[in-house]
Each structure stands twice: as structure tokens, then as C-alpha cells.
Coordinates of C-alpha atoms and ligand atoms in Angstrom, one line a residue:
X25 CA 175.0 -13.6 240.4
X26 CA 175.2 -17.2 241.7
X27 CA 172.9 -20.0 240.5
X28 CA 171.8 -22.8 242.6
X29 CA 169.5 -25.6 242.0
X30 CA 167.4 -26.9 239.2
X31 CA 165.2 -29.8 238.8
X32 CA 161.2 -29.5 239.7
X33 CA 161.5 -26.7 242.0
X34 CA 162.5 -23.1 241.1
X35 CA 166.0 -23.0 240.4
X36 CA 167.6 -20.1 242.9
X37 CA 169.8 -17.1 242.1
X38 CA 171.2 -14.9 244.4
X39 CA 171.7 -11.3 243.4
X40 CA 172.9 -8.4 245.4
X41 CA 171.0 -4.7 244.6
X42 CA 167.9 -3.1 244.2
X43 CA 164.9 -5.1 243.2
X44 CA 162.8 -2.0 241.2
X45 CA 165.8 -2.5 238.7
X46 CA 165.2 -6.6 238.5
X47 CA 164.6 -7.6 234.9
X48 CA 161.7 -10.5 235.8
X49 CA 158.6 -11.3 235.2
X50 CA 157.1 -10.5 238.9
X51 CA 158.7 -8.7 241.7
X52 CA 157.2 -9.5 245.0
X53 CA 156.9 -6.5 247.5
X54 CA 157.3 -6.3 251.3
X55 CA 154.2 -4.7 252.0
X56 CA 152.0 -3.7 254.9
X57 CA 148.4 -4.6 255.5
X58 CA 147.3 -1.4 254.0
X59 CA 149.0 -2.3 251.0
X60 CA 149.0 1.6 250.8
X61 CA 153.0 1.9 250.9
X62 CA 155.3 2.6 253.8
X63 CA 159.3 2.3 254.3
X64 CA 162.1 0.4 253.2
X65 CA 161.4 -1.7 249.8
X66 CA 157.8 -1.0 250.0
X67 CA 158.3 2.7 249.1
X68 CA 161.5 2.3 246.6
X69 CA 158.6 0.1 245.1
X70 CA 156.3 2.4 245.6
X71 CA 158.5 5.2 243.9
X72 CA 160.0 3.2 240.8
X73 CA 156.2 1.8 240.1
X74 CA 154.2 5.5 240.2
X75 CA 151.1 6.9 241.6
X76 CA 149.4 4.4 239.7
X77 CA 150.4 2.5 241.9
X78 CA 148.5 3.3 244.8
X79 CA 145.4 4.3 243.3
X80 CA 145.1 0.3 242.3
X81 CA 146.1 -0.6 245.4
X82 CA 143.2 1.5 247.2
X83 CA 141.2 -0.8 245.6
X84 CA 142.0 -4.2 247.1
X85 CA 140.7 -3.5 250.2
X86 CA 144.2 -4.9 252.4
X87 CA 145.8 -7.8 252.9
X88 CA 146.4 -10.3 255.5
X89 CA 149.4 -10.9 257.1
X90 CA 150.9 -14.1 255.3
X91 CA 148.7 -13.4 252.2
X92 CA 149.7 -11.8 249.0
X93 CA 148.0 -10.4 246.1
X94 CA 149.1 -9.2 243.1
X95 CA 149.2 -5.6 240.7
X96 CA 150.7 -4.3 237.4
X97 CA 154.2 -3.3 238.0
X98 CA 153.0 -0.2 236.3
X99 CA 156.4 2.1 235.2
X100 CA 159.0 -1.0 236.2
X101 CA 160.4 -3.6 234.3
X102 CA 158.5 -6.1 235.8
X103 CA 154.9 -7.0 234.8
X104 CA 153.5 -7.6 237.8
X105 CA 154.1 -6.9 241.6
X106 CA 153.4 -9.8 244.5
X107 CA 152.3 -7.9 247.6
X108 CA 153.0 -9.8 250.7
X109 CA 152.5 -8.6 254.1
X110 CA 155.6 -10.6 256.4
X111 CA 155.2 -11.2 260.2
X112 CA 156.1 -8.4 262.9
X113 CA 159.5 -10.4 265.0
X114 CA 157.7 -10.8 268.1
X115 CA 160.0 -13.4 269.6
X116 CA 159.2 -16.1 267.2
X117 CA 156.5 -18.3 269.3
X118 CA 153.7 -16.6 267.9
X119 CA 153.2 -17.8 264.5
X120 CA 156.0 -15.6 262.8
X121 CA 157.6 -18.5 261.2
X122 CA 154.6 -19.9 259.6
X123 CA 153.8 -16.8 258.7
X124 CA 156.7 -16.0 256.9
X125 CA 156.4 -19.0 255.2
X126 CA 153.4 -18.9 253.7
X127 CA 154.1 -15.2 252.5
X128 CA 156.6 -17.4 250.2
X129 CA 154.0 -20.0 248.9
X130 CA 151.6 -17.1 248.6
X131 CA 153.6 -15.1 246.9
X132 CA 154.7 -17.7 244.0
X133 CA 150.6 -18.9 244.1
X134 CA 149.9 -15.2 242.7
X135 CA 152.9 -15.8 240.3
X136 CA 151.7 -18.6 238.6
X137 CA 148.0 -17.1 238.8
X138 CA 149.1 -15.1 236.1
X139 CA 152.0 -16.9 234.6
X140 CA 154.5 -15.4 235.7
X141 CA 158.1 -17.8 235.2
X142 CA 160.9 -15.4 237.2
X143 CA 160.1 -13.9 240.2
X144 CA 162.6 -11.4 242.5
X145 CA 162.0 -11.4 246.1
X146 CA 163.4 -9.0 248.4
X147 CA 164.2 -10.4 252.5
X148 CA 160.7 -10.2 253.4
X149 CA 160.4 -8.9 256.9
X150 CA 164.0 -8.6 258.3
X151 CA 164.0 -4.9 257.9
X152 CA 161.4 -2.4 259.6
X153 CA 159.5 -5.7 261.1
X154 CA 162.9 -7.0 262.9
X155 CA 162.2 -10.8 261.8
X156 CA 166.3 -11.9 262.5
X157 CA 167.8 -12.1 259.2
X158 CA 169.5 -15.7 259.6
X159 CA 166.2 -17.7 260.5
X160 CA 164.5 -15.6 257.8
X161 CA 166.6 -16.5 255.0
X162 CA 166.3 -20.0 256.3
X163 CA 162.5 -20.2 255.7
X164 CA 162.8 -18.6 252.6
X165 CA 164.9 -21.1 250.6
X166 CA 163.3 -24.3 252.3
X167 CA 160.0 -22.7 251.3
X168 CA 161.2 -21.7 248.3
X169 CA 163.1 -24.8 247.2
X170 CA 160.4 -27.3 248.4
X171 CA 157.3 -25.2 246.7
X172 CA 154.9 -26.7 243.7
X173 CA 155.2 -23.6 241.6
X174 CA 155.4 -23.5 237.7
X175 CA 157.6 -20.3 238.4
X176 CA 161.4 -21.6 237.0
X177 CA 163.6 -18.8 238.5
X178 CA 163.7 -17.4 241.7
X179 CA 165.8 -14.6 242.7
X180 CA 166.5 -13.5 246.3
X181 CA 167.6 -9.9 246.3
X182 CA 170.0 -8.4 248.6
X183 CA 170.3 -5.0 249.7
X184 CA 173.0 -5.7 252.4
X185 CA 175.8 -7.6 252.9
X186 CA 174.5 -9.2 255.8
X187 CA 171.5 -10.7 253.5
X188 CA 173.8 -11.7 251.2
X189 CA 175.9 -13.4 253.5
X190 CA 172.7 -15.0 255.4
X191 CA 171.2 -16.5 252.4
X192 CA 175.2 -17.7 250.6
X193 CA 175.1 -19.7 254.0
X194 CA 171.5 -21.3 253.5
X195 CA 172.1 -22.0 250.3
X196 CA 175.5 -23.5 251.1
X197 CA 173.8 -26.5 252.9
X198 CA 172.2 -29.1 251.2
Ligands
AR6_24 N1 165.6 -3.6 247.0 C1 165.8 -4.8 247.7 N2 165.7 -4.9 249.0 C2 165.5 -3.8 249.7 C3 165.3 -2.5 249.1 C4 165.3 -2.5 247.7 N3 165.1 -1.4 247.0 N4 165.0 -1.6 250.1 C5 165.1 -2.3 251.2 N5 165.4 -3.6 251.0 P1 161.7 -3.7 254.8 P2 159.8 -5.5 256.2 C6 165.5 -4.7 252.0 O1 161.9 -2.9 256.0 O2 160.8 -5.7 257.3 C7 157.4 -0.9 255.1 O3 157.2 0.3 255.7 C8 165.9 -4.3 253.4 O4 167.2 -4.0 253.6 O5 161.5 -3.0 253.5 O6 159.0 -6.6 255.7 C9 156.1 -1.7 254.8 O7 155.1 -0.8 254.4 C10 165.5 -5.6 254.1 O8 166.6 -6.6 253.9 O9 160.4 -4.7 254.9 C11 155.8 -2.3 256.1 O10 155.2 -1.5 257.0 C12 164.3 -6.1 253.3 O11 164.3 -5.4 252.1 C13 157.2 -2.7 256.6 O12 158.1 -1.7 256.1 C14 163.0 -5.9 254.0 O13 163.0 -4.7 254.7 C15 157.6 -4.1 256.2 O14 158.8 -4.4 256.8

């Protein structure tokens, strides 16, 4: 684990694994609209939490892309669960960055909501929704390093080395 940061703004700590098995207050999920589960972190999620899981999530009626909105975490570790729905990688002129961006804000919004301090997010949209994982990790740590948040700790989770690799770069630079 590396830590970066401090100050006003959430200090950063890049991890490499699984985030079901992150010891945190929040985890945040990368859902779809349906918030009804799906693929890639969305159902390890989905799997580690329970059925509970779903059934509470049938009742928030979606989610927009770029919003989030938050759940028990149920059977994990962590208290609660961020749900935030990432842009589709449509070329990157049609909002997608902005989008992404605000799925960040969002995201730690619902974290302090209900006080949660250390939140573990996973590269939110660079899997089955093809956003390309450099410029990804890129929004992520300006968002995340410029955001007014009472959350302290933020921990960007990496299931591959080429995250890992993309977000040791960002956080490289100043
Ligand atoms: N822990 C941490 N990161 C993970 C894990 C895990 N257990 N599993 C996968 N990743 P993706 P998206 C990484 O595809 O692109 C779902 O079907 C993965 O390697 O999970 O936002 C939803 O329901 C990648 O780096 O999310 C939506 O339909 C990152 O998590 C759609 O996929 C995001 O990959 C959302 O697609």
C-alpha cells in the first residue's frame, strides 16, 4: 500500500486487490442504471454483500448515470456501499468525462451523507464500459484530490496491473 497526500483533501492510498475484502467505512460500487447487478465488480459486490442486497436495491427505483446512491454493505466489512453508475466510452466528446467526474463527487457526497471517513473505490468504468484506463485514472485523482469531502482516506483499488500502473503514474505528478 502507498500513501500520498494529506492536508484538506482526502489523503490517497493505492492498494492492489479485491475491494469486497477492503476494511473501510464505504465501498463504492461500479454499478449500472438498474442498480440490479451485472458483471465485473458490480457482481463480486453483488456476491460478497448477499441477496439482501438486491432486494434493497429493487427499491431505489435506478440511478442516473453520474449519480450515486448509497446501501448497507450488508455481509461485508464495510458499512455501506456507494452505487455509482460510470459513463459508457463512447469516444470521449459526449460528456463521458464529466460524467465520470461527477460519479467521484457523487460518490464521496453519499459518503459523508452518512459519515462515512474511508472510502475504497474500484476504476469506475474502465472495465465492461471501455472508458481508457489512463484518462480515467486521471479524472479520478484530480477529482478526488480537489473534492470538499469530510471523508479523510481514499483508496483506489486495483484489480490489474495496468490500473495500478495507470493510477502510480497519476499520482506520480504533482
Ligand atoms: N475489486 C476491485 N476491482 C474490480 C473487481 C473487484 N472485485 N472486479 C473487477 N474490478 P467493471 P464498469 C475492476 O467492468 O466498466 C457491470 O456489469 C475491473 O478490472 O466492473 O464501470 C455493471 O453492472 C475494472 O478495472 O465496471 C455495469 O453494467 C474496474 O473494476 C458495468 O459492468 C471496473 O470494471 C459497469 O462497467
Amino acid at each position: 500500500m502507498s500513501n500520498r497526500g494529506g492536508g484538506d483533501h482526502p489523503k490517497i492510498q493505492l492498494v492492489r486487490g479485491d475491494i469486497t475484502k477492503q476494511v473501510v467505512d464505504a465501498i463504492v460500487n461500479a454499478a449500472n442504471s438498474s442498480l440490479l447487478g451485472g458483471g465485473g465488480v458490480d457482481g463480486a459486490i453483488h456476491r460478497a454483500a448477499g441477496p439482501e442486497l438486491v432486494q434493497h436495491c429493487r427499491l431505489l427505483g435506478g440511478c442516473q448515470t453520474g449519480q450515486a446512491k448509497v446501501t448497507p454493505g450488508f455481509r461485508l466489512t464495510a458499512r455501506w456501499i456507494v452505487h455509482t453508475v460510470g459513463p459508457v466510452w463512447r469516444g470521449g466528446t459526449n460528456g463521458e468525462p464529466e460524467q465520470l467526474a461527477s460519479c467521484y463527487r457523487e460518490s464521496l457526497a453519499r459518503a459523508d451523507e452518512v459519515g462515512a471517513t474511508s472510502v475504497a473505490f474500484p476504476a469506475i468504468s474502465t472495465g465492461i464500459f471501455g472508458y481508457p484506463i489512463r484518462a480515467a485514472a486521471h479524472i479520478a485523482v484530480a477529482t478526488v484530490r480537489t473534492a470538499a469531502t469530510s471523508v479523510g482516506v481514499v483508496r483506489f483499488v486495483c484489480f490489474d496491473d495496468e490500473t495500478w500502473d495507470a493510477y502510480e503514474s497519476e499520482l506520480d505528478r504533482p
